[in-house]
PDB file of C-alpha atoms in Angstrom:
ATOM      1  CA  MET A   9      35.983 132.496 132.492  1.00 72.00           C
ATOM      2  CA  SER A  10      37.387 131.266 135.787  1.00 90.00           C
ATOM      3  CA  CYS A  11      40.395 128.921 135.544  1.00 96.00           C
ATOM      4  CA  PRO A  12      41.620 126.954 138.582  1.00 96.00           C
ATOM      5  CA  LEU A  13      45.253 127.135 137.410  1.00 96.00           C
ATOM      6  CA  CYS A  14      45.031 130.920 136.992  1.00 96.00           C
ATOM      7  CA  ASP A  15      43.255 131.354 140.343  1.00 95.00           C
ATOM      8  CA  THR A  16      45.278 128.937 142.540  1.00 95.00           C
ATOM      9  CA  SER A  17      48.782 127.454 142.706  1.00 95.00           C
ATOM     10  CA  GLY A  18      47.391 123.972 141.917  1.00 95.00           C
ATOM     11  CA  GLY A  19      49.327 122.261 144.731  1.00 96.00           C
ATOM     12  CA  THR A  20      52.168 122.678 147.232  1.00 95.00           C
ATOM     13  CA  LEU A  21      54.655 125.014 145.585  1.00 95.00           C
ATOM     14  CA  LEU A  22      58.131 123.446 145.274  1.00 95.00           C
ATOM     15  CA  TRP A  23      59.796 125.673 142.663  1.00 95.00           C
ATOM     16  CA  GLN A  24      58.893 128.621 140.468  1.00 95.00           C
ATOM     17  CA  ASP A  25      60.217 131.249 138.147  1.00 93.00           C
ATOM     18  CA  ALA A  26      58.534 133.935 136.033  1.00 93.00           C
ATOM     19  CA  ARG A  27      57.396 131.407 133.439  1.00 94.00           C
ATOM     20  CA  CYS A  28      56.198 128.326 135.309  1.00 97.00           C
ATOM     21  CA  ARG A  29      55.906 126.548 138.651  1.00 97.00           C
ATOM     22  CA  ILE A  30      56.411 122.999 139.951  1.00 97.00           C
ATOM     23  CA  VAL A  31      53.866 121.845 142.537  1.00 96.00           C
ATOM     24  CA  LEU A  32      53.332 118.677 144.543  1.00 96.00           C
ATOM     25  CA  ALA A  33      49.789 117.610 143.648  1.00 96.00           C
ATOM     26  CA  ASP A  34      47.211 116.563 146.229  1.00 92.00           C
ATOM     27  CA  GLU A  35      46.927 112.969 144.965  1.00 94.00           C
ATOM     28  CA  PRO A  36      46.851 110.616 147.983  1.00 91.00           C
ATOM     29  CA  ASP A  37      47.227 107.522 145.775  1.00 94.00           C
ATOM     30  CA  TYR A  38      50.351 108.976 144.176  1.00 96.00           C
ATOM     31  CA  PRO A  39      52.847 110.507 146.617  1.00 95.00           C
ATOM     32  CA  GLY A  40      55.343 112.523 144.600  1.00 96.00           C
ATOM     33  CA  PHE A  41      52.860 113.301 141.782  1.00 97.00           C
ATOM     34  CA  LEU A  42      54.227 116.623 140.464  1.00 97.00           C
ATOM     35  CA  ARG A  43      52.641 119.125 138.118  1.00 98.00           C
ATOM     36  CA  VAL A  44      54.549 121.675 136.067  1.00 98.00           C
ATOM     37  CA  ILE A  45      52.178 124.530 135.336  1.00 98.00           C
ATOM     38  CA  VAL A  46      52.737 127.401 132.907  1.00 97.00           C
ATOM     39  CA  ASN A  47      51.868 130.683 134.605  1.00 96.00           C
ATOM     40  CA  ALA A  48      50.206 132.156 131.494  1.00 96.00           C
ATOM     41  CA  HIS A  49      46.798 130.877 130.377  1.00 97.00           C
ATOM     42  CA  VAL A  50      47.910 129.008 127.239  1.00 97.00           C
ATOM     43  CA  LYS A  51      46.216 125.894 125.841  1.00 98.00           C
ATOM     44  CA  GLU A  52      48.671 123.886 123.719  1.00 98.00           C
ATOM     45  CA  MET A  53      52.457 123.423 123.544  1.00 98.00           C
ATOM     46  CA  SER A  54      52.361 124.576 119.902  1.00 97.00           C
ATOM     47  CA  ASP A  55      50.869 127.896 121.062  1.00 97.00           C
ATOM     48  CA  LEU A  56      54.220 128.692 122.739  1.00 97.00           C
ATOM     49  CA  PRO A  57      57.317 129.999 120.940  1.00 96.00           C
ATOM     50  CA  ALA A  58      60.235 127.534 120.760  1.00 95.00           C
ATOM     51  CA  VAL A  59      62.214 129.179 123.558  1.00 95.00           C
ATOM     52  CA  ALA A  60      59.244 128.898 125.931  1.00 96.00           C
ATOM     53  CA  GLN A  61      58.626 125.276 124.880  1.00 97.00           C
ATOM     54  CA  GLN A  62      62.249 124.439 125.694  1.00 96.00           C
ATOM     55  CA  ALA A  63      62.166 126.230 129.045  1.00 95.00           C
ATOM     56  CA  LEU A  64      58.950 124.461 130.048  1.00 97.00           C
ATOM     57  CA  MET A  65      60.243 121.037 129.042  1.00 98.00           C
ATOM     58  CA  GLY A  66      63.432 121.832 130.972  1.00 96.00           C
ATOM     59  CA  ALA A  67      61.272 122.219 134.073  1.00 97.00           C
ATOM     60  CA  VAL A  68      59.435 118.964 133.282  1.00 98.00           C
ATOM     61  CA  PHE A  69      62.701 117.056 132.899  1.00 97.00           C
ATOM     62  CA  ALA A  70      64.077 118.652 136.104  1.00 96.00           C
ATOM     63  CA  ALA A  71      60.952 117.442 137.919  1.00 97.00           C
ATOM     64  CA  GLU A  72      61.514 113.965 136.441  1.00 97.00           C
ATOM     65  CA  ALA A  73      65.171 114.001 137.543  1.00 96.00           C
ATOM     66  CA  ALA A  74      64.246 115.116 141.084  1.00 96.00           C
ATOM     67  CA  LEU A  75      61.687 112.294 141.367  1.00 96.00           C
ATOM     68  CA  ARG A  76      64.183 109.721 140.127  1.00 96.00           C
ATOM     69  CA  LYS A  77      66.767 110.969 142.638  1.00 94.00           C
ATOM     70  CA  VAL A  78      64.416 111.073 145.628  1.00 94.00           C
ATOM     71  CA  MET A  79      62.034 108.159 144.965  1.00 95.00           C
ATOM     72  CA  GLN A  80      63.776 105.773 142.521  1.00 96.00           C
ATOM     73  CA  PRO A  81      60.526 104.944 140.688  1.00 96.00           C
ATOM     74  CA  ASP A  82      60.256 101.980 138.324  1.00 97.00           C
ATOM     75  CA  LYS A  83      59.024 104.347 135.586  1.00 98.00           C
ATOM     76  CA  ILE A  84      58.235 108.012 135.035  1.00 98.00           C
ATOM     77  CA  ASN A  85      54.968 108.950 133.308  1.00 98.00           C
ATOM     78  CA  LEU A  86      54.711 112.338 131.593  1.00 98.00           C
ATOM     79  CA  ALA A  87      51.461 113.757 130.215  1.00 98.00           C
ATOM     80  CA  SER A  88      49.916 117.024 129.100  1.00 98.00           C
ATOM     81  CA  LEU A  89      46.177 116.453 128.619  1.00 98.00           C
ATOM     82  CA  GLY A  90      44.130 119.502 129.653  1.00 97.00           C
ATOM     83  CA  ASN A  91      40.760 118.206 128.435  1.00 97.00           C
ATOM     84  CA  VAL A  92      39.064 119.458 131.603  1.00 96.00           C
ATOM     85  CA  VAL A  93      41.357 122.391 132.470  1.00 95.00           C
ATOM     86  CA  PRO A  94      42.731 123.749 129.174  1.00 96.00           C
ATOM     87  CA  HIS A  95      45.558 125.669 130.844  1.00 98.00           C
ATOM     88  CA  LEU A  96      48.880 124.086 129.858  1.00 98.00           C
ATOM     89  CA  HIS A  97      50.217 121.803 132.598  1.00 98.00           C
ATOM     90  CA  TRP A  98      52.294 118.646 132.732  1.00 98.00           C
ATOM     91  CA  HIS A  99      51.736 115.640 134.965  1.00 98.00           C
ATOM     92  CA  VAL A 100      55.051 114.135 136.129  1.00 98.00           C
ATOM     93  CA  ILE A 101      54.190 110.889 137.881  1.00 98.00           C
ATOM     94  CA  PRO A 102      56.531 108.446 139.644  1.00 97.00           C
ATOM     95  CA  ARG A 103      55.264 104.946 138.938  1.00 97.00           C
ATOM     96  CA  PHE A 104      56.014 101.783 140.922  1.00 96.00           C
ATOM     97  CA  THR A 105      55.161  98.195 140.087  1.00 96.00           C
ATOM     98  CA  ASP A 106      53.167  98.041 143.353  1.00 95.00           C
ATOM     99  CA  ASP A 107      51.222 101.299 142.837  1.00 96.00           C
ATOM    100  CA  PRO A 108      47.409 101.197 142.459  1.00 96.00           C
ATOM    101  CA  HIS A 109      47.282 101.082 138.629  1.00 97.00           C
ATOM    102  CA  PHE A 110      50.659  99.793 137.357  1.00 97.00           C
ATOM    103  CA  PRO A 111      51.193  98.952 134.495  1.00 97.00           C
ATOM    104  CA  ASN A 112      48.023 100.818 133.516  1.00 97.00           C
ATOM    105  CA  PRO A 113      48.078 104.597 133.238  1.00 98.00           C
ATOM    106  CA  VAL A 114      46.923 106.280 136.462  1.00 97.00           C
ATOM    107  CA  TRP A 115      43.696 107.125 134.575  1.00 96.00           C
ATOM    108  CA  GLY A 116      43.096 103.464 133.677  1.00 96.00           C
ATOM    109  CA  ALA A 117      41.693 100.495 135.568  1.00 95.00           C
ATOM    110  CA  ARG A 118      42.695 100.274 139.229  1.00 95.00           C
ATOM    111  CA  LEU A 119      44.387  96.971 140.033  1.00 96.00           C
ATOM    112  CA  ARG A 120      45.239  97.193 143.763  1.00 93.00           C
ATOM    113  CA  GLU A 121      44.570  99.394 146.758  1.00 89.00           C
ATOM    114  CA  PRO A 122      47.395 100.825 148.854  1.00 83.00           C
ATOM    115  CA  PRO A 123      49.608 103.560 147.398  1.00 84.00           C
ATOM    116  CA  HIS A 124      53.351 102.976 147.149  1.00 86.00           C
ATOM    117  CA  ALA A 125      54.995 103.916 150.460  1.00 88.00           C
ATOM    118  CA  ALA A 126      56.769 107.284 150.458  1.00 91.00           C
ATOM    119  CA  PRO A 127      58.915 109.148 153.011  1.00 90.00           C
ATOM    120  CA  PRO A 128      56.981 111.545 155.308  1.00 90.00           C
ATOM    121  CA  ASP A 129      59.255 114.472 154.379  1.00 93.00           C
ATOM    122  CA  LEU A 130      58.759 113.965 150.642  1.00 94.00           C
ATOM    123  CA  ASP A 131      57.987 117.601 149.834  1.00 92.00           C
ATOM    124  CA  ALA A 132      61.172 118.780 151.580  1.00 94.00           C
ATOM    125  CA  LEU A 133      63.250 116.143 149.787  1.00 94.00           C
ATOM    126  CA  LEU A 134      61.791 117.103 146.404  1.00 95.00           C
ATOM    127  CA  ARG A 135      62.215 120.819 147.077  1.00 94.00           C
ATOM    128  CA  ALA A 136      65.896 120.219 147.935  1.00 93.00           C
ATOM    129  CA  ALA A 137      66.368 118.106 144.812  1.00 93.00           C
ATOM    130  CA  LEU A 138      64.823 120.827 142.620  1.00 93.00           C
ATOM    131  CA  HIS A 139      66.499 123.907 144.008  1.00 82.00           C
ATOM    132  CA  PRO A 140      70.102 123.350 142.911  1.00 59.00           C
ATOM    133  CA  GLN A 141      68.796 123.358 139.370  1.00 52.00           C
ATOM    134  CA  ALA A 142      67.488 126.191 137.227  1.00 49.00           C
ATOM    135  CA  PRO A 143      65.162 124.280 134.930  1.00 49.00           C
ATOM    136  CA  CYS A 144      63.258 127.268 133.558  1.00 46.00           C
ATOM    137  CA  ARG A 145      65.817 129.386 131.783  1.00 41.00           C
ATOM    138  CA  ALA A 146      64.228 132.730 130.937  1.00 34.00           C
TER     139      ALA A 146
ATOM    140  CA  MET B  29      65.009  90.861 125.561  1.00 72.00           C
ATOM    141  CA  SER B  30      62.704  91.433 122.624  1.00 90.00           C
ATOM    142  CA  CYS B  31      61.235  94.952 122.303  1.00 96.00           C
ATOM    143  CA  PRO B  32      58.354  95.663 119.884  1.00 96.00           C
ATOM    144  CA  LEU B  33      59.633  99.206 119.210  1.00 97.00           C
ATOM    145  CA  CYS B  34      63.120  97.897 118.394  1.00 96.00           C
ATOM    146  CA  ASP B  35      61.750  95.072 116.234  1.00 95.00           C
ATOM    147  CA  THR B  36      58.986  96.928 114.310  1.00 95.00           C
ATOM    148  CA  SER B  37      58.162 100.461 113.137  1.00 95.00           C
ATOM    149  CA  GLY B  38      55.197 100.626 115.548  1.00 95.00           C
ATOM    150  CA  GLY B  39      52.778 101.959 112.924  1.00 96.00           C
ATOM    151  CA  THR B  40      52.515 103.504 109.464  1.00 95.00           C
ATOM    152  CA  LEU B  41      55.708 105.484 108.969  1.00 95.00           C
ATOM    153  CA  LEU B  42      55.013 109.173 108.221  1.00 95.00           C
ATOM    154  CA  TRP B  43      58.401 110.792 108.944  1.00 95.00           C
ATOM    155  CA  GLN B  44      61.821 109.750 110.182  1.00 95.00           C
ATOM    156  CA  ASP B  45      65.389 110.821 110.661  1.00 93.00           C
ATOM    157  CA  ALA B  46      68.411 109.157 112.274  1.00 93.00           C
ATOM    158  CA  ARG B  47      67.112 109.847 115.772  1.00 94.00           C
ATOM    159  CA  CYS B  48      63.368 109.167 115.763  1.00 97.00           C
ATOM    160  CA  ARG B  49      60.290 108.402 113.695  1.00 97.00           C
ATOM    161  CA  ILE B  50      56.669 109.570 113.567  1.00 97.00           C
ATOM    162  CA  VAL B  51      54.111 106.842 112.901  1.00 96.00           C
ATOM    163  CA  LEU B  52      50.344 106.739 112.527  1.00 96.00           C
ATOM    164  CA  ALA B  53      49.214 104.260 115.181  1.00 96.00           C
ATOM    165  CA  ASP B  54      46.737 101.468 114.506  1.00 92.00           C
ATOM    166  CA  GLU B  55      44.070 102.820 116.880  1.00 94.00           C
ATOM    167  CA  PRO B  56      40.646 102.520 115.188  1.00 91.00           C
ATOM    168  CA  ASP B  57      38.954 104.610 117.901  1.00 94.00           C
ATOM    169  CA  TYR B  58      41.443 107.432 117.374  1.00 96.00           C
ATOM    170  CA  PRO B  59      42.133 108.304 113.737  1.00 95.00           C
ATOM    171  CA  GLY B  60      45.201 110.520 113.654  1.00 96.00           C
ATOM    172  CA  PHE B  61      46.726 109.015 116.835  1.00 97.00           C
ATOM    173  CA  LEU B  62      50.450 109.564 116.229  1.00 97.00           C
ATOM    174  CA  ARG B  63      53.440 108.118 118.044  1.00 98.00           C
ATOM    175  CA  VAL B  64      56.895 109.655 118.069  1.00 98.00           C
ATOM    176  CA  ILE B  65      59.362 106.869 118.766  1.00 98.00           C
ATOM    177  CA  VAL B  66      63.058 107.219 119.593  1.00 97.00           C
ATOM    178  CA  ASN B  67      65.068 104.810 117.465  1.00 96.00           C
ATOM    179  CA  ALA B  68      67.472 103.896 120.289  1.00 96.00           C
ATOM    180  CA  HIS B  69      66.272 101.672 123.151  1.00 97.00           C
ATOM    181  CA  VAL B  70      66.176 104.324 125.902  1.00 97.00           C
ATOM    182  CA  LYS B  71      63.762 104.300 128.846  1.00 98.00           C
ATOM    183  CA  GLU B  72      63.309 107.846 130.213  1.00 98.00           C
ATOM    184  CA  MET B  73      63.604 111.404 128.857  1.00 98.00           C
ATOM    185  CA  SER B  74      66.187 112.150 131.548  1.00 97.00           C
ATOM    186  CA  ASP B  75      68.380 109.348 130.136  1.00 97.00           C
ATOM    187  CA  LEU B  76      68.893 111.492 127.002  1.00 97.00           C
ATOM    188  CA  PRO B  77      71.335 114.407 126.710  1.00 96.00           C
ATOM    189  CA  ALA B  78      69.708 117.851 126.418  1.00 95.00           C
ATOM    190  CA  VAL B  79      70.272 118.128 122.667  1.00 95.00           C
ATOM    191  CA  ALA B  80      68.495 114.810 122.071  1.00 96.00           C
ATOM    192  CA  GLN B  81      65.650 115.810 124.433  1.00 97.00           C
ATOM    193  CA  GLN B  82      65.130 119.000 122.452  1.00 96.00           C
ATOM    194  CA  ALA B  83      65.242 117.233 119.094  1.00 95.00           C
ATOM    195  CA  LEU B  84      62.719 114.629 120.235  1.00 97.00           C
ATOM    196  CA  MET B  85      60.343 117.239 121.653  1.00 98.00           C
ATOM    197  CA  GLY B  86      60.728 119.147 118.391  1.00 96.00           C
ATOM    198  CA  ALA B  87      59.346 116.080 116.610  1.00 97.00           C
ATOM    199  CA  VAL B  88      56.513 115.782 119.162  1.00 98.00           C
ATOM    200  CA  PHE B  89      55.525 119.419 118.684  1.00 97.00           C
ATOM    201  CA  ALA B  90      55.764 119.052 114.886  1.00 96.00           C
ATOM    202  CA  ALA B  91      53.392 116.075 115.140  1.00 97.00           C
ATOM    203  CA  GLU B  92      51.051 118.207 117.277  1.00 97.00           C
ATOM    204  CA  ALA B  93      51.193 121.064 114.747  1.00 96.00           C
ATOM    205  CA  ALA B  94      50.483 118.700 111.830  1.00 96.00           C
ATOM    206  CA  LEU B  95      47.448 117.265 113.642  1.00 96.00           C
ATOM    207  CA  ARG B  96      46.121 120.730 114.446  1.00 96.00           C
ATOM    208  CA  LYS B  97      46.558 121.765 110.803  1.00 95.00           C
ATOM    209  CA  VAL B  98      44.956 118.665 109.303  1.00 94.00           C
ATOM    210  CA  MET B  99      42.271 117.739 111.859  1.00 95.00           C
ATOM    211  CA  GLN B 100      41.521 120.875 113.949  1.00 96.00           C
ATOM    212  CA  PRO B 101      41.066 118.879 117.178  1.00 96.00           C
ATOM    213  CA  ASP B 102      39.441 120.419 120.251  1.00 97.00           C
ATOM    214  CA  LYS B 103      42.532 119.460 122.282  1.00 98.00           C
ATOM    215  CA  ILE B 104      45.873 117.733 121.872  1.00 98.00           C
ATOM    216  CA  ASN B 105      46.934 115.122 124.428  1.00 98.00           C
ATOM    217  CA  LEU B 106      50.638 114.349 124.838  1.00 98.00           C
ATOM    218  CA  ALA B 107      51.959 111.475 126.931  1.00 98.00           C
ATOM    219  CA  SER B 108      55.085 109.398 127.461  1.00 98.00           C
ATOM    220  CA  LEU B 109      54.185 106.443 129.689  1.00 98.00           C
ATOM    221  CA  GLY B 110      56.096 103.279 128.717  1.00 97.00           C
ATOM    222  CA  ASN B 111      54.934 101.141 131.634  1.00 97.00           C
ATOM    223  CA  VAL B 112      54.370  98.182 129.310  1.00 96.00           C
ATOM    224  CA  VAL B 113      56.968  98.957 126.608  1.00 96.00           C
ATOM    225  CA  PRO B 114      59.843 100.819 128.308  1.00 96.00           C
ATOM    226  CA  HIS B 115      61.268 102.140 125.029  1.00 98.00           C
ATOM    227  CA  LEU B 116      60.845 105.918 124.929  1.00 98.00           C
ATOM    228  CA  HIS B 117      57.831 106.937 122.818  1.00 98.00           C
ATOM    229  CA  TRP B 118      55.316 109.773 122.846  1.00 98.00           C
ATOM    230  CA  HIS B 119      51.589 109.513 122.236  1.00 98.00           C
ATOM    231  CA  VAL B 120      50.291 112.553 120.311  1.00 98.00           C
ATOM    232  CA  ILE B 121      46.515 112.266 120.292  1.00 98.00           C
ATOM    233  CA  PRO B 122      43.965 114.543 118.621  1.00 97.00           C
ATOM    234  CA  ARG B 123      40.961 114.810 120.932  1.00 97.00           C
ATOM    235  CA  PHE B 124      37.436 115.860 120.006  1.00 96.00           C
ATOM    236  CA  THR B 125      34.493 116.563 122.271  1.00 96.00           C
ATOM    237  CA  ASP B 126      32.604 113.765 120.469  1.00 95.00           C
ATOM    238  CA  ASP B 127      35.388 111.153 120.676  1.00 96.00           C
ATOM    239  CA  PRO B 128      34.838 107.932 122.677  1.00 96.00           C
ATOM    240  CA  HIS B 129      36.391 109.135 125.966  1.00 97.00           C
ATOM    241  CA  PHE B 130      36.361 112.976 125.989  1.00 97.00           C
ATOM    242  CA  PRO B 131      36.960 114.671 128.425  1.00 97.00           C
ATOM    243  CA  ASN B 132      38.529 111.569 130.016  1.00 97.00           C
ATOM    244  CA  PRO B 133      42.006 110.486 128.955  1.00 98.00           C
ATOM    245  CA  VAL B 134      41.881 107.833 126.204  1.00 97.00           C
ATOM    246  CA  TRP B 135      42.932 105.332 128.906  1.00 96.00           C
ATOM    247  CA  GLY B 136      39.994 106.279 131.155  1.00 96.00           C
ATOM    248  CA  ALA B 137      36.313 105.393 131.177  1.00 95.00           C
ATOM    249  CA  ARG B 138      34.671 105.140 127.751  1.00 95.00           C
ATOM    250  CA  LEU B 139      31.683 107.456 127.432  1.00 96.00           C
ATOM    251  CA  ARG B 140      30.381 106.910 123.887  1.00 93.00           C
ATOM    252  CA  GLU B 141      30.891 104.594 120.920  1.00 89.00           C
ATOM    253  CA  PRO B 142      31.715 105.913 117.474  1.00 84.00           C
ATOM    254  CA  PRO B 143      35.123 107.471 116.824  1.00 83.00           C
ATOM    255  CA  HIS B 144      35.323 111.044 115.575  1.00 86.00           C
ATOM    256  CA  ALA B 145      34.977 111.080 111.786  1.00 88.00           C
ATOM    257  CA  ALA B 146      38.243 111.538 109.888  1.00 91.00           C
ATOM    258  CA  PRO B 147      39.116 111.984 106.191  1.00 90.00           C
ATOM    259  CA  PRO B 148      39.916 108.720 104.329  1.00 90.00           C
ATOM    260  CA  ASP B 149      43.275 110.068 103.133  1.00 93.00           C
ATOM    261  CA  LEU B 150      44.395 111.046 106.643  1.00 94.00           C
ATOM    262  CA  ASP B 151      47.835 109.446 106.450  1.00 92.00           C
ATOM    263  CA  ALA B 152      48.630 111.286 103.200  1.00 94.00           C
ATOM    264  CA  LEU B 153      47.426 114.595 104.660  1.00 94.00           C
ATOM    265  CA  LEU B 154      49.524 114.113 107.799  1.00 95.00           C
ATOM    266  CA  ARG B 155      52.569 113.039 105.818  1.00 94.00           C
ATOM    267  CA  ALA B 156      52.275 116.193 103.691  1.00 93.00           C
ATOM    268  CA  ALA B 157      51.865 118.350 106.804  1.00 93.00           C
ATOM    269  CA  LEU B 158      54.954 116.836 108.387  1.00 93.00           C
ATOM    270  CA  HIS B 159      57.332 116.848 105.463  1.00 82.00           C
ATOM    271  CA  PRO B 160      57.923 120.573 105.002  1.00 59.00           C
ATOM    272  CA  GLN B 161      59.276 120.596 108.534  1.00 52.00           C
ATOM    273  CA  ALA B 162      62.511 119.193 109.929  1.00 49.00           C
ATOM    274  CA  PRO B 163      61.470 118.521 113.516  1.00 49.00           C
ATOM    275  CA  CYS B 164      64.376 116.254 114.466  1.00 46.00           C
ATOM    276  CA  ARG B 165      67.495 118.330 114.032  1.00 41.00           C
ATOM    277  CA  ALA B 166      70.476 115.988 114.240  1.00 35.00           C
TER     278      ALA B 166
END
């Protein structure tokens, strides 16, 4: 069966290794919304061996650290849902008190309109913040 | 400032060690909704040292494995949000295609009414599934 995360990168590629990739998602309401996507078609975290779980979470926490460095969000939201696309991926979302849904989850009720302002060179800033690190240790 | 996850257990205690606890949340729409709560008042995963990150995620994945063993959900949803209560905690949610929101996140639009049926002794089954394991290695 076709899977969009097997067939496409899932966003603007910022970092990758043999195991996973970090992409900037196309989410106009949420500049800086990152996804960490396992390259293999796996459904749940508990389907991975411990070493692969740790490497993947290392990438998630590196994405979180890069967002905190570049954007100074009020909160980070992390989620692995996969109800629609059951190919393991993590949402790493910088949240601001003036963003469209705060304090609701981004999937909850919308409370205001404009997205939080972000620098125009955000992808370059995030790429630079990610590259000194080696979050996915093979 | 008062914090509900410092002041209370946050649910029916199923498992704990010095670092964190696993509780069955009081979420009538979602039997088996577990929360893994860090005992210390910490805000973000990247505020923890790597060894504590790994121990906490070990507890999250043990909670996921226990839910899969006991309830055979169609999907597991994992999330650390904390926009309202900025004390690090993970939602570990068994999802079923007939649950009130599937395939939406549990924070999204409700699509149907009754919760997915669950065994009456669910907390005992989950406690038994968790106890052979030692997910939080100190």
